[in-house]
Short mmCIF file of C-alpha atoms in Angstrom, two decimals:
data_model
loop_
_atom_site.label_atom_id
_atom_site.label_comp_id
_atom_site.label_asym_id
_atom_site.label_seq_id
_atom_site.Cartn_x
_atom_site.Cartn_y
_atom_site.Cartn_z
CA MET A 13 39.92 -46.38 -36.65
CA LYS A 14 40.40 -44.37 -33.32
CA ALA A 15 37.83 -44.38 -30.41
CA CYS A 16 37.85 -41.85 -27.59
CA VAL A 17 35.79 -41.89 -24.29
CA ILE A 18 34.82 -39.10 -22.40
CA THR A 19 33.10 -39.30 -18.78
CA ILE A 20 31.73 -36.44 -16.99
CA GLY A 21 31.42 -36.20 -13.42
CA ASN A 22 32.78 -34.71 -10.15
CA GLU A 23 31.94 -37.94 -8.25
CA ILE A 24 34.46 -40.07 -10.66
CA LEU A 25 37.34 -37.29 -10.31
CA LYS A 26 37.06 -37.42 -6.46
CA GLY A 27 36.90 -41.54 -6.48
CA LYS A 28 33.64 -41.73 -4.83
CA THR A 29 32.42 -43.63 -8.13
CA VAL A 30 34.88 -46.18 -9.84
CA ASN A 31 34.78 -45.38 -13.62
CA THR A 32 33.05 -48.87 -14.71
CA ASN A 33 31.30 -46.91 -17.11
CA ALA A 34 34.56 -46.14 -19.03
CA ALA A 35 35.81 -49.92 -18.74
CA GLU A 36 32.48 -50.94 -20.18
CA ILE A 37 32.42 -48.46 -23.09
CA GLY A 38 36.18 -49.07 -23.68
CA ARG A 39 35.61 -53.01 -23.79
CA MET A 40 32.56 -52.44 -26.42
CA LEU A 41 34.73 -50.18 -28.59
CA TYR A 42 37.71 -52.54 -28.53
CA PHE A 43 35.90 -55.58 -29.41
CA SER A 44 34.19 -53.61 -31.85
CA GLY A 45 37.34 -53.13 -33.59
CA TYR A 46 38.22 -49.67 -32.79
CA GLU A 47 41.62 -48.54 -31.34
CA VAL A 48 40.45 -46.82 -27.89
CA TYR A 49 42.89 -44.08 -28.04
CA ARG A 50 42.12 -41.78 -25.21
CA GLY A 51 39.93 -41.53 -21.94
CA LEU A 52 39.25 -38.15 -20.65
CA THR A 53 36.83 -37.39 -16.99
CA VAL A 54 35.95 -33.96 -16.58
CA GLN A 55 33.82 -32.16 -14.29
CA ASP A 56 30.38 -30.94 -14.56
CA ASN A 57 31.37 -27.84 -16.06
CA GLU A 58 30.75 -26.37 -19.63
CA ALA A 59 34.44 -25.08 -19.96
CA GLU A 60 35.78 -28.56 -19.15
CA ILE A 61 33.14 -30.27 -21.00
CA ARG A 62 34.19 -28.39 -23.94
CA TRP A 63 37.86 -28.53 -23.43
CA ALA A 64 37.24 -32.27 -23.85
CA LEU A 65 35.18 -32.21 -26.78
CA LYS A 66 37.58 -29.90 -28.59
CA SER A 67 40.65 -32.15 -27.80
CA VAL A 68 39.17 -35.08 -29.40
CA LEU A 69 36.79 -33.85 -31.95
CA GLY A 70 38.19 -34.53 -35.38
CA LEU A 71 40.99 -36.48 -33.74
CA CYS A 72 39.07 -39.77 -33.04
CA ASP A 73 36.53 -41.66 -35.63
CA ILE A 74 34.02 -41.99 -32.84
CA ILE A 75 33.46 -40.60 -29.29
CA VAL A 76 31.37 -42.03 -26.74
CA LEU A 77 30.51 -39.63 -23.66
CA SER A 78 28.79 -40.78 -20.56
CA GLY A 79 27.18 -38.56 -17.89
CA GLY A 80 25.41 -35.33 -17.27
CA LEU A 81 22.15 -35.93 -18.95
CA GLY A 82 19.76 -35.99 -16.01
CA PRO A 83 17.41 -33.04 -14.83
CA THR A 84 19.78 -31.44 -12.19
CA PHE A 85 21.42 -28.02 -12.26
CA ASP A 86 24.78 -29.59 -12.89
CA ASP A 87 23.52 -31.95 -15.90
CA ILE A 88 25.10 -29.69 -18.46
CA THR A 89 26.40 -32.23 -21.20
CA VAL A 90 24.03 -31.53 -23.77
CA LEU A 91 23.94 -27.94 -23.71
CA SER A 92 27.87 -27.59 -23.51
CA PHE A 93 28.06 -29.81 -26.60
CA ALA A 94 25.80 -27.89 -28.60
CA ARG A 95 27.59 -24.82 -27.70
CA GLU A 96 30.86 -26.54 -28.65
CA VAL A 97 29.54 -27.59 -32.20
CA GLY A 98 27.84 -24.49 -32.76
CA VAL A 99 23.91 -25.41 -32.91
CA PRO A 100 21.02 -24.35 -30.77
CA LEU A 101 19.10 -26.84 -28.58
CA VAL A 102 15.75 -27.68 -29.82
CA ARG A 103 13.08 -29.65 -27.97
CA ASP A 104 12.57 -33.24 -29.25
CA GLU A 105 8.85 -33.56 -29.34
CA GLU A 106 8.51 -37.44 -29.34
CA THR A 107 10.96 -37.26 -26.01
CA TYR A 108 8.99 -34.31 -24.70
CA ILE A 109 5.54 -36.09 -24.96
CA ARG A 110 7.26 -39.59 -23.32
CA ILE A 111 8.41 -37.71 -20.43
CA LYS A 112 5.24 -35.56 -19.97
CA GLU A 113 3.13 -38.71 -19.96
CA LYS A 114 5.61 -40.62 -17.80
CA ALA A 115 4.89 -37.74 -15.11
CA GLU A 116 1.35 -37.58 -15.32
CA LYS A 117 1.05 -41.03 -15.06
CA ARG A 118 2.65 -40.99 -11.66
CA GLY A 119 0.74 -37.60 -10.92
CA LEU A 120 3.96 -35.56 -11.09
CA GLN A 121 4.14 -32.04 -12.82
CA MET A 122 5.82 -31.19 -15.81
CA THR A 123 8.66 -29.12 -14.19
CA GLU A 124 11.59 -26.79 -15.95
CA GLU A 125 13.90 -29.74 -14.97
CA ARG A 126 11.94 -32.30 -16.66
CA GLU A 127 11.52 -30.35 -20.05
CA LYS A 128 14.86 -29.75 -19.94
CA MET A 129 15.77 -33.70 -20.83
CA ALA A 130 13.76 -33.31 -23.78
CA LEU A 131 16.47 -30.72 -25.33
CA ILE A 132 18.83 -31.93 -27.87
CA PRO A 133 20.99 -30.35 -30.38
CA ASP A 134 19.69 -29.07 -33.39
CA GLY A 135 20.26 -32.01 -35.98
CA ALA A 136 20.91 -34.83 -33.52
CA ARG A 137 19.31 -38.33 -33.40
CA THR A 138 18.16 -39.45 -30.11
CA ILE A 139 18.61 -42.80 -28.75
CA THR A 140 15.50 -44.29 -26.62
CA ASN A 141 16.28 -44.61 -23.08
CA ILE A 142 14.14 -47.70 -22.16
CA VAL A 143 15.55 -47.32 -18.38
CA GLY A 144 15.42 -43.73 -17.29
CA SER A 145 14.06 -40.32 -18.90
CA ALA A 146 16.84 -38.75 -20.77
CA PRO A 147 17.87 -40.10 -24.07
CA GLY A 148 20.96 -40.46 -25.55
CA ILE A 149 22.12 -38.42 -28.65
CA GLU A 150 23.80 -39.16 -31.54
CA PHE A 151 25.61 -36.24 -33.68
CA ASN A 152 28.26 -36.08 -36.48
CA ALA A 153 31.03 -33.13 -35.88
CA LYS A 154 34.21 -32.49 -37.49
CA GLY A 155 34.33 -35.94 -39.01
CA THR A 156 33.53 -37.75 -35.75
CA ARG A 157 30.81 -39.61 -34.74
CA VAL A 158 29.64 -38.50 -31.26
CA PHE A 159 27.42 -40.40 -29.07
CA ILE A 160 26.02 -38.90 -25.59
CA LEU A 161 24.92 -41.48 -23.13
CA PRO A 162 23.46 -40.87 -19.67
CA GLY A 163 25.98 -41.52 -16.74
CA VAL A 164 23.49 -43.91 -14.76
CA PRO A 165 25.20 -47.42 -15.40
CA GLU A 166 21.98 -49.39 -15.87
CA GLU A 167 20.77 -46.65 -18.60
CA MET A 168 24.25 -46.27 -19.98
CA ARG A 169 24.41 -49.91 -20.54
CA SER A 170 21.27 -50.34 -22.17
CA MET A 171 22.14 -47.64 -24.71
CA LEU A 172 25.87 -49.18 -25.26
CA GLU A 173 23.98 -52.31 -26.36
CA SER A 174 21.65 -50.67 -28.97
CA ILE A 175 24.48 -48.69 -30.42
CA ARG A 176 26.88 -51.70 -30.59
CA ASN A 177 25.45 -52.89 -33.70
CA LYS A 178 25.44 -49.50 -35.69
CA ILE A 179 29.46 -48.93 -35.21
CA LYS A 180 30.73 -52.56 -35.30
CA LEU A 181 33.55 -52.57 -38.21
CA ARG A 182 33.00 -55.81 -39.94
CA ASP A 183 36.49 -55.83 -41.66
CA SER A 184 38.25 -56.23 -38.37
CA PHE A 185 38.45 -58.91 -35.57
CA TYR A 186 40.36 -58.65 -32.49
CA GLU A 187 41.26 -61.55 -30.41
CA GLU A 188 42.79 -61.66 -26.97
CA GLU A 189 43.94 -64.61 -24.75
CA SER A 190 46.15 -64.61 -21.52
CA ILE A 191 48.26 -67.07 -19.90
CA THR A 192 49.45 -67.00 -16.18
CA ILE A 193 53.19 -67.92 -15.66
CA LYS A 194 54.42 -68.47 -12.19
CA GLY A 195 58.02 -68.23 -11.11
CA VAL A 196 59.48 -65.64 -13.81
CA PHE A 197 60.19 -62.09 -13.36
CA GLU A 198 58.59 -59.52 -15.79
CA ALA A 199 62.06 -57.97 -16.35
CA SER A 200 63.30 -61.64 -17.19
CA LEU A 201 60.56 -62.34 -20.03
CA ALA A 202 60.54 -58.59 -21.17
CA PRO A 203 63.47 -58.92 -23.90
CA PHE A 204 61.68 -61.97 -25.51
CA VAL A 205 58.32 -60.27 -25.46
CA LYS A 206 59.99 -57.21 -27.16
CA LYS A 207 61.51 -59.37 -29.38
CA LEU A 208 58.18 -60.95 -30.43
CA MET A 209 56.75 -57.54 -30.80
CA ASN A 210 59.08 -56.44 -33.18
CA SER A 211 58.74 -59.37 -35.42
CA HIS A 212 54.99 -59.20 -35.52
CA GLY A 213 54.63 -55.38 -36.33
CA ASP A 214 51.34 -53.97 -35.74
CA ALA A 215 49.33 -56.94 -35.93
CA VAL A 216 50.03 -58.20 -32.48
CA TYR A 217 50.08 -56.69 -29.07
CA ILE A 218 51.73 -58.22 -25.83
CA LYS A 219 51.04 -56.66 -22.11
CA THR A 220 52.47 -58.46 -19.02
CA HIS A 221 51.12 -57.77 -15.56
CA PRO A 222 52.98 -58.62 -12.79
CA GLY A 223 51.77 -59.96 -9.39
CA THR A 224 52.97 -61.96 -6.56
CA SER A 225 51.58 -65.30 -5.30
CA LYS A 226 50.69 -65.67 -1.64
CA GLU A 227 54.03 -67.87 -1.27
CA GLY A 228 56.14 -64.71 -2.65
CA GLU A 229 56.56 -66.22 -5.93
CA PRO A 230 56.10 -63.70 -9.07
CA VAL A 231 53.29 -64.47 -11.18
CA LEU A 232 52.77 -62.84 -14.41
CA GLU A 233 49.57 -62.80 -16.48
CA VAL A 234 50.89 -62.26 -20.29
CA GLU A 235 48.23 -61.10 -22.43
CA VAL A 236 48.51 -61.41 -26.09
CA SER A 237 46.20 -59.65 -28.81
CA SER A 238 45.85 -59.89 -32.16
CA LYS A 239 43.64 -58.01 -35.12
CA SER A 240 43.04 -59.33 -38.46
CA ASP A 241 40.65 -59.14 -41.24
CA ASP A 242 40.11 -62.95 -40.53
CA GLN A 243 39.18 -63.76 -37.32
CA ALA A 244 40.40 -67.44 -37.38
CA LYS A 245 43.70 -66.19 -38.46
CA ALA A 246 43.73 -63.59 -35.51
CA LYS A 247 42.98 -66.35 -33.31
CA GLU A 248 45.96 -68.61 -34.55
CA ILE A 249 48.54 -65.92 -34.16
CA VAL A 250 47.44 -65.06 -30.58
CA ARG A 251 47.50 -69.00 -29.70
CA SER A 252 50.91 -69.66 -31.32
CA ILE A 253 52.71 -66.74 -29.53
CA LEU A 254 51.23 -67.74 -26.20
CA ASN A 255 52.77 -71.16 -26.90
CA GLU A 256 56.22 -69.61 -27.81
CA ILE A 257 55.86 -67.38 -24.49
CA ALA A 258 55.23 -70.42 -22.44
CA LEU A 259 58.35 -72.36 -24.01
CA GLU A 260 60.42 -69.30 -23.31
CA ALA A 261 59.10 -69.02 -19.81
CA GLN A 262 60.27 -72.66 -18.88
CA ASN A 263 63.70 -71.90 -20.71
CA ILE A 264 63.78 -68.86 -18.31
CA LYS A 265 63.03 -70.93 -15.28
CA ASP A 266 65.65 -73.46 -16.06
CA LEU A 267 68.05 -71.13 -16.42
CA GLU A 268 67.22 -68.75 -13.30
CA SER A 269 65.94 -71.22 -10.97
CA PRO A 270 68.04 -70.47 -7.74
CA ASN A 271 68.83 -74.07 -7.09
CA GLU A 272 70.48 -74.20 -10.31
CA GLY A 273 72.36 -71.03 -10.67
CA HIS A 274 75.30 -71.79 -9.19
CA LYS A 275 76.16 -75.41 -10.55
CA MET B 18 44.25 -25.90 -5.27
CA LYS B 19 43.82 -28.15 -8.48
CA ALA B 20 44.87 -31.73 -8.86
CA CYS B 21 44.73 -33.68 -11.79
CA VAL B 22 45.27 -37.37 -12.32
CA ILE B 23 46.84 -39.16 -15.46
CA THR B 24 46.56 -42.78 -15.80
CA ILE B 25 48.71 -44.69 -18.40
CA GLY B 26 47.90 -47.96 -20.11
CA ASN B 27 46.16 -49.64 -23.13
CA GLU B 28 44.49 -52.23 -20.76
CA ILE B 29 42.58 -49.30 -19.15
CA LEU B 30 41.62 -47.64 -22.39
CA LYS B 31 40.05 -51.06 -23.66
CA GLY B 32 38.46 -51.84 -20.37
CA LYS B 33 40.53 -54.91 -19.69
CA THR B 34 41.29 -53.27 -16.22
CA VAL B 35 38.80 -50.96 -14.57
CA ASN B 36 40.54 -48.02 -13.57
CA THR B 37 40.62 -47.94 -9.62
CA ASN B 38 44.11 -46.59 -9.43
CA ALA B 39 42.44 -43.22 -10.69
CA ALA B 40 39.45 -43.54 -8.01
CA GLU B 41 42.22 -44.11 -5.17
CA ILE B 42 44.34 -41.42 -6.24
CA GLY B 43 41.27 -38.83 -6.86
CA ARG B 44 39.92 -39.85 -3.22
CA MET B 45 43.30 -39.15 -1.73
CA LEU B 46 43.64 -35.93 -3.25
CA TYR B 47 40.03 -35.00 -2.55
CA PHE B 48 40.40 -35.84 1.28
CA SER B 49 43.73 -33.92 1.17
CA GLY B 50 41.87 -30.64 0.42
CA TYR B 51 42.29 -30.45 -3.25
CA GLU B 52 39.84 -30.07 -6.22
CA VAL B 53 40.42 -32.90 -8.45
CA TYR B 54 40.08 -31.30 -11.54
CA ARG B 55 40.88 -33.47 -14.76
CA GLY B 56 41.61 -37.36 -15.20
CA LEU B 57 43.08 -38.24 -18.21
CA THR B 58 43.98 -41.87 -19.65
CA VAL B 59 46.43 -42.35 -22.53
CA GLN B 60 48.20 -45.18 -24.23
CA ASP B 61 51.74 -46.30 -23.61
CA ASN B 62 52.76 -43.80 -26.26
CA GLU B 63 55.28 -41.11 -25.87
CA ALA B 64 53.26 -38.56 -27.58
CA GLU B 65 50.34 -39.36 -25.86
CA ILE B 66 51.95 -39.19 -22.29
CA ARG B 67 53.33 -35.82 -23.54
CA TRP B 68 50.12 -34.54 -24.53
CA ALA B 69 48.34 -35.57 -21.43
CA LEU B 70 51.18 -34.08 -19.49
CA LYS B 71 51.11 -30.70 -21.76
CA SER B 72 47.55 -30.23 -21.08
CA VAL B 73 47.70 -30.10 -17.28
CA LEU B 74 51.34 -29.10 -16.44
CA GLY B 75 50.95 -25.50 -15.14
CA LEU B 76 47.15 -25.68 -15.04
CA CYS B 77 47.30 -28.21 -11.83
CA ASP B 78 48.94 -27.24 -8.60
CA ILE B 79 49.48 -30.92 -8.54
CA ILE B 80 49.62 -33.99 -10.83
CA VAL B 81 49.52 -37.58 -9.90
CA LEU B 82 50.30 -40.05 -12.72
CA SER B 83 50.19 -43.69 -12.49
CA GLY B 84 51.63 -46.49 -14.83
CA GLY B 85 54.23 -47.52 -17.39
CA LEU B 86 57.26 -47.63 -14.75
CA GLY B 87 58.24 -51.35 -15.29
CA PRO B 88 60.78 -53.10 -17.46
CA THR B 89 58.94 -53.77 -20.34
CA PHE B 90 59.44 -52.01 -23.94
CA ASP B 91 56.01 -50.49 -23.53
CA ASP B 92 56.94 -48.97 -20.02
CA ILE B 93 58.05 -45.37 -21.24
CA THR B 94 56.45 -42.91 -18.83
CA VAL B 95 59.76 -41.83 -17.16
CA LEU B 96 61.41 -41.38 -20.54
CA SER B 97 58.38 -39.50 -21.79
CA PHE B 98 58.25 -37.04 -18.99
CA ALA B 99 61.97 -36.30 -18.89
CA ARG B 100 61.59 -35.41 -22.61
CA GLU B 101 58.52 -33.31 -22.05
CA VAL B 102 60.10 -31.24 -19.30
CA GLY B 103 63.55 -31.29 -21.03
CA VAL B 104 65.85 -32.86 -18.78
CA PRO B 105 68.00 -36.09 -19.36
CA LEU B 106 67.40 -39.24 -17.79
CA VAL B 107 70.30 -39.92 -15.27
CA ARG B 108 70.93 -43.39 -13.52
CA ASP B 109 69.89 -43.25 -9.66
CA GLU B 110 72.83 -44.99 -7.88
CA GLU B 111 70.98 -46.23 -4.97
CA THR B 112 68.04 -47.48 -6.90
CA TYR B 113 70.54 -49.08 -9.23
CA ILE B 114 72.07 -51.01 -6.43
CA ARG B 115 69.00 -51.97 -4.58
CA ILE B 116 67.66 -53.66 -7.85
CA LYS B 117 71.05 -55.19 -8.84
CA GLU B 118 71.48 -56.84 -5.41
CA LYS B 119 67.68 -57.75 -5.64
CA ALA B 120 68.34 -59.64 -8.63
CA GLU B 121 71.49 -61.21 -7.49
CA LYS B 122 70.04 -62.64 -4.30
CA ARG B 123 67.90 -64.35 -6.61
CA GLY B 124 70.59 -65.51 -9.13
CA LEU B 125 69.03 -63.05 -12.05
CA GLN B 126 71.09 -61.10 -14.57
CA MET B 127 71.31 -57.46 -14.47
CA THR B 128 69.68 -56.95 -17.95
CA GLU B 129 68.95 -53.69 -19.99
CA GLU B 130 65.42 -53.95 -18.73
CA ARG B 131 66.27 -53.72 -15.19
CA GLU B 132 68.85 -51.15 -15.37
CA LYS B 133 66.31 -48.91 -17.31
CA MET B 134 64.09 -48.98 -13.72
CA ALA B 135 66.81 -47.33 -12.02
CA LEU B 136 66.66 -44.31 -14.67
CA ILE B 137 65.29 -41.07 -13.31
CA PRO B 138 64.75 -37.46 -14.73
CA ASP B 139 67.89 -35.30 -13.75
CA GLY B 140 66.82 -33.41 -10.64
CA ALA B 141 63.97 -35.73 -9.61
CA ARG B 142 63.58 -37.34 -6.01
CA THR B 143 62.77 -40.93 -5.93
CA ILE B 144 59.78 -42.49 -3.75
CA THR B 145 60.75 -45.93 -2.41
CA ASN B 146 59.00 -48.65 -3.70
CA ILE B 147 58.77 -51.16 -0.74
CA VAL B 148 56.59 -53.41 -2.82
CA GLY B 149 58.26 -53.79 -6.35
CA SER B 150 61.37 -52.58 -8.07
CA ALA B 151 60.63 -49.36 -10.03
CA PRO B 152 60.67 -46.17 -7.64
CA GLY B 153 58.41 -43.35 -7.79
CA ILE B 154 59.35 -40.00 -8.79
CA GLU B 155 58.87 -36.37 -7.62
CA PHE B 156 59.72 -33.37 -9.85
CA ASN B 157 58.44 -29.83 -9.90
CA ALA B 158 57.77 -28.53 -13.52
CA LYS B 159 56.01 -25.19 -14.43
CA GLY B 160 54.69 -24.80 -11.08
CA THR B 161 53.26 -28.42 -10.76
CA ARG B 162 53.98 -30.62 -8.23
CA VAL B 163 54.29 -33.91 -10.18
CA PHE B 164 54.21 -37.81 -8.80
CA ILE B 165 54.93 -40.56 -10.79
CA LEU B 166 53.75 -43.84 -9.44
CA PRO B 167 53.69 -47.39 -10.59
CA GLY B 168 50.52 -48.95 -12.33
CA VAL B 169 50.65 -52.11 -10.24
CA PRO B 170 47.80 -51.30 -7.52
CA GLU B 171 49.59 -52.71 -4.57
CA GLU B 172 52.84 -50.72 -5.57
CA MET B 173 50.98 -47.56 -6.36
CA ARG B 174 48.85 -47.77 -3.25
CA SER B 175 51.74 -47.94 -0.90
CA MET B 176 53.47 -44.91 -2.60
CA LEU B 177 50.14 -42.82 -2.51
CA GLU B 178 50.01 -43.46 1.32
CA SER B 179 53.57 -42.22 1.84
CA ILE B 180 53.11 -38.93 -0.30
CA ARG B 181 49.77 -38.25 1.48
CA ASN B 182 51.43 -36.31 4.32
CA LYS B 183 53.52 -34.37 2.10
CA ILE B 184 50.68 -32.93 0.27
CA LYS B 185 48.21 -32.24 2.52
CA LEU B 186 46.48 -28.89 2.63
CA ARG B 187 46.08 -28.03 6.46
CA ASP B 188 43.69 -25.12 5.97
CA SER B 189 40.99 -27.00 4.29
CA PHE B 190 38.68 -29.61 5.32
CA TYR B 191 36.48 -31.65 3.35
CA GLU B 192 33.01 -33.29 4.90
CA GLU B 193 31.08 -35.30 2.90
CA GLU B 194 27.79 -37.36 4.00
CA SER B 195 24.80 -38.78 2.08
CA ILE B 196 21.45 -39.85 2.74
CA THR B 197 18.99 -42.33 0.63
CA ILE B 198 15.31 -41.00 -0.19
CA LYS B 199 12.91 -43.41 -1.28
CA GLY B 200 9.95 -42.40 -3.37
CA VAL B 201 11.32 -38.95 -4.83
CA PHE B 202 12.36 -38.41 -8.39
CA GLU B 203 15.66 -36.75 -9.10
CA ALA B 204 13.61 -34.16 -11.30
CA SER B 205 11.16 -33.42 -8.45
CA LEU B 206 13.87 -32.79 -6.02
CA ALA B 207 16.23 -30.76 -8.32
CA PRO B 208 14.53 -27.30 -7.95
CA PHE B 209 15.00 -27.36 -4.14
CA VAL B 210 19.00 -28.72 -4.78
CA LYS B 211 19.54 -25.92 -7.09
CA LYS B 212 18.11 -23.40 -4.47
CA LEU B 213 20.07 -24.88 -1.76
CA MET B 214 23.28 -24.66 -3.82
CA ASN B 215 22.83 -21.18 -5.34
CA SER B 216 22.28 -19.88 -1.37
CA HIS B 217 25.42 -21.58 -0.10
CA GLY B 218 27.68 -20.46 -2.94
CA ASP B 219 30.96 -22.43 -3.20
CA ALA B 220 31.10 -23.97 0.24
CA VAL B 221 28.71 -26.63 -0.58
CA TYR B 222 28.09 -29.00 -3.34
CA ILE B 223 25.03 -31.49 -3.74
CA LYS B 224 24.85 -34.07 -5.80
CA THR B 225 22.10 -36.64 -6.51
CA HIS B 226 22.58 -40.21 -7.79
CA PRO B 227 19.11 -41.38 -8.92
CA GLY B 228 18.46 -45.50 -8.75
CA THR B 229 15.65 -47.74 -8.75
CA SER B 230 14.38 -50.09 -5.86
CA LYS B 231 13.58 -53.75 -6.61
CA GLU B 232 10.00 -52.54 -6.22
CA GLY B 233 10.30 -50.10 -8.98
CA GLU B 234 10.08 -47.08 -6.54
CA PRO B 235 12.56 -44.21 -7.17
CA VAL B 236 15.62 -44.06 -4.99
CA LEU B 237 17.68 -41.05 -4.61
CA GLU B 238 21.12 -40.97 -3.15
CA VAL B 239 21.85 -37.37 -1.84
CA GLU B 240 25.38 -36.31 -1.27
CA VAL B 241 26.17 -33.15 0.61
CA SER B 242 29.81 -31.89 0.64
CA SER B 243 31.32 -29.00 2.14
CA LYS B 244 34.73 -27.34 2.69
CA SER B 245 35.92 -24.98 5.10
CA ASP B 246 39.05 -23.97 7.65
CA ASP B 247 37.00 -25.32 10.27
CA GLN B 248 36.08 -29.11 10.54
CA ALA B 249 33.52 -29.02 12.84
CA LYS B 250 31.99 -26.01 10.62
CA ALA B 251 31.89 -27.98 7.69
CA LYS B 252 30.49 -31.00 9.30
CA GLU B 253 27.52 -28.71 10.87
CA ILE B 254 26.75 -27.40 7.34
CA VAL B 255 26.54 -30.91 5.78
CA ARG B 256 24.29 -32.29 8.45
CA SER B 257 21.93 -29.06 8.47
CA ILE B 258 21.68 -29.42 4.78
CA LEU B 259 20.66 -33.08 4.97
CA ASN B 260 18.28 -32.25 7.55
CA GLU B 261 16.49 -29.81 5.07
CA ILE B 262 16.64 -32.08 1.91
CA ALA B 263 14.87 -34.78 4.33
CA LEU B 264 12.02 -32.48 4.96
CA GLU B 265 11.89 -31.04 1.44
CA ALA B 266 11.68 -34.78 0.20
CA GLN B 267 8.72 -35.56 2.76
CA ASN B 268 7.06 -32.17 1.43
CA ILE B 269 7.40 -33.68 -2.08
CA LYS B 270 6.35 -37.00 -1.09
CA ASP B 271 3.04 -35.69 0.49
CA LEU B 272 2.60 -33.45 -2.30
CA GLU B 273 3.23 -35.99 -5.29
CA SER B 274 1.78 -39.11 -3.84
CA PRO B 275 -0.32 -40.75 -6.51
CA ASN B 276 -2.90 -41.49 -3.84
CA GLU B 277 -3.29 -38.03 -3.07
CA GLY B 278 -2.71 -36.41 -6.18
CA HIS B 279 -6.45 -36.60 -7.18
CA LYS B 280 -8.09 -35.64 -3.83
#
């Protein structure tokens, strides 16, 4: 099952905001059993939001989108989505009343901008926003389950938790573990990693992240992940591969050690 | 002038790695005078890398791509790029010698994986990697200037600095400044922000980022940016708009203050 993440906002594109929302959404999807397939970031601009949607609707089983639900002129995510899937915006009465009561309680007027936050695509379900005002939205389109969440991290995070249980795939478990190896270059371990990957097919993924210690020695983080319909089995495979890698790393160190290389 | 950022790697999609590379690249491009138009993150997978390239080649004036230049089996960015633009990979002799000498100095063998890092698309220029092994790549395709940089942040960052001077647009200056306003809701300031944006056309962008203080009071960061061919003018516009916003925020507070609302 494929999942795609769309984040919306100029502040992300120009690097003012580091895209922690995409990382948090990706992590939730990954640990719920999905293959996180594509991440798109676009401007607060109808044509761009629609381009992003068009390129993943029907391709992914699930899309989580974040950003552009607020009251300002450039919060046009819901409108753009509704136009892309060809449904009108309608007022969600429950949301409207909640926003109105909240405003009145604080002695604030019900402006056009506040009313906007109660507009949802016809046929959508809302996800309650317990932190802010604009609700999240759930909508099925072209075989894709779409969740539209706010961009404000606290609001996004609280909704992410609330959809986690709705989307969890029960028949797939992911396990992931890392080891850190010192003194072995990524390129030296690479042939062994390739061999391991080939022998395990789709069930295992091995990724190496090179770094350098303060002493200038190579430091390699090796991350092994596995998926299975049996959680214990996935864990066992990850452990056994990490052991094989640790042994091979020791072999490489023995062979490549500069002190022993010219014996 | 439009710029696009492509980042490659499963670890970003599944949220293991927060995409700081995209933020750093976006910031460099933005402050060099570009409109950062789209950010795409795809898997280490030829079809996906080519999809990302296809969707922005010819659309953006410049693409900066990061990730997938290393020696492992899943580092296939350069190969995928060469296939997408229809040129063969050729060995860059200078790079080959550098990698070979570096390996020999450490008593390491010149493996297939190390040789791979010296392959570049025919007609490309290399960008020296002063931190790691694989060079960066510069290539013009379909009217787009493409820079391919490593994914390891230290290596990416050092190359980003080296291309900054190559790409800087001298005739465009961006200025950006923020103020923080307490006690005013985003939705209350929104109509004024909209009015200001409309009256200044393309030259000014105003973005509001809502938050909440520990005391539960609304806190609004208002960010104003402006571009101009005159740096002093851009700065002056930003300052004057921030002043207008601060005054309006005071008006709203006076009007909406719960203590005075029922006078």
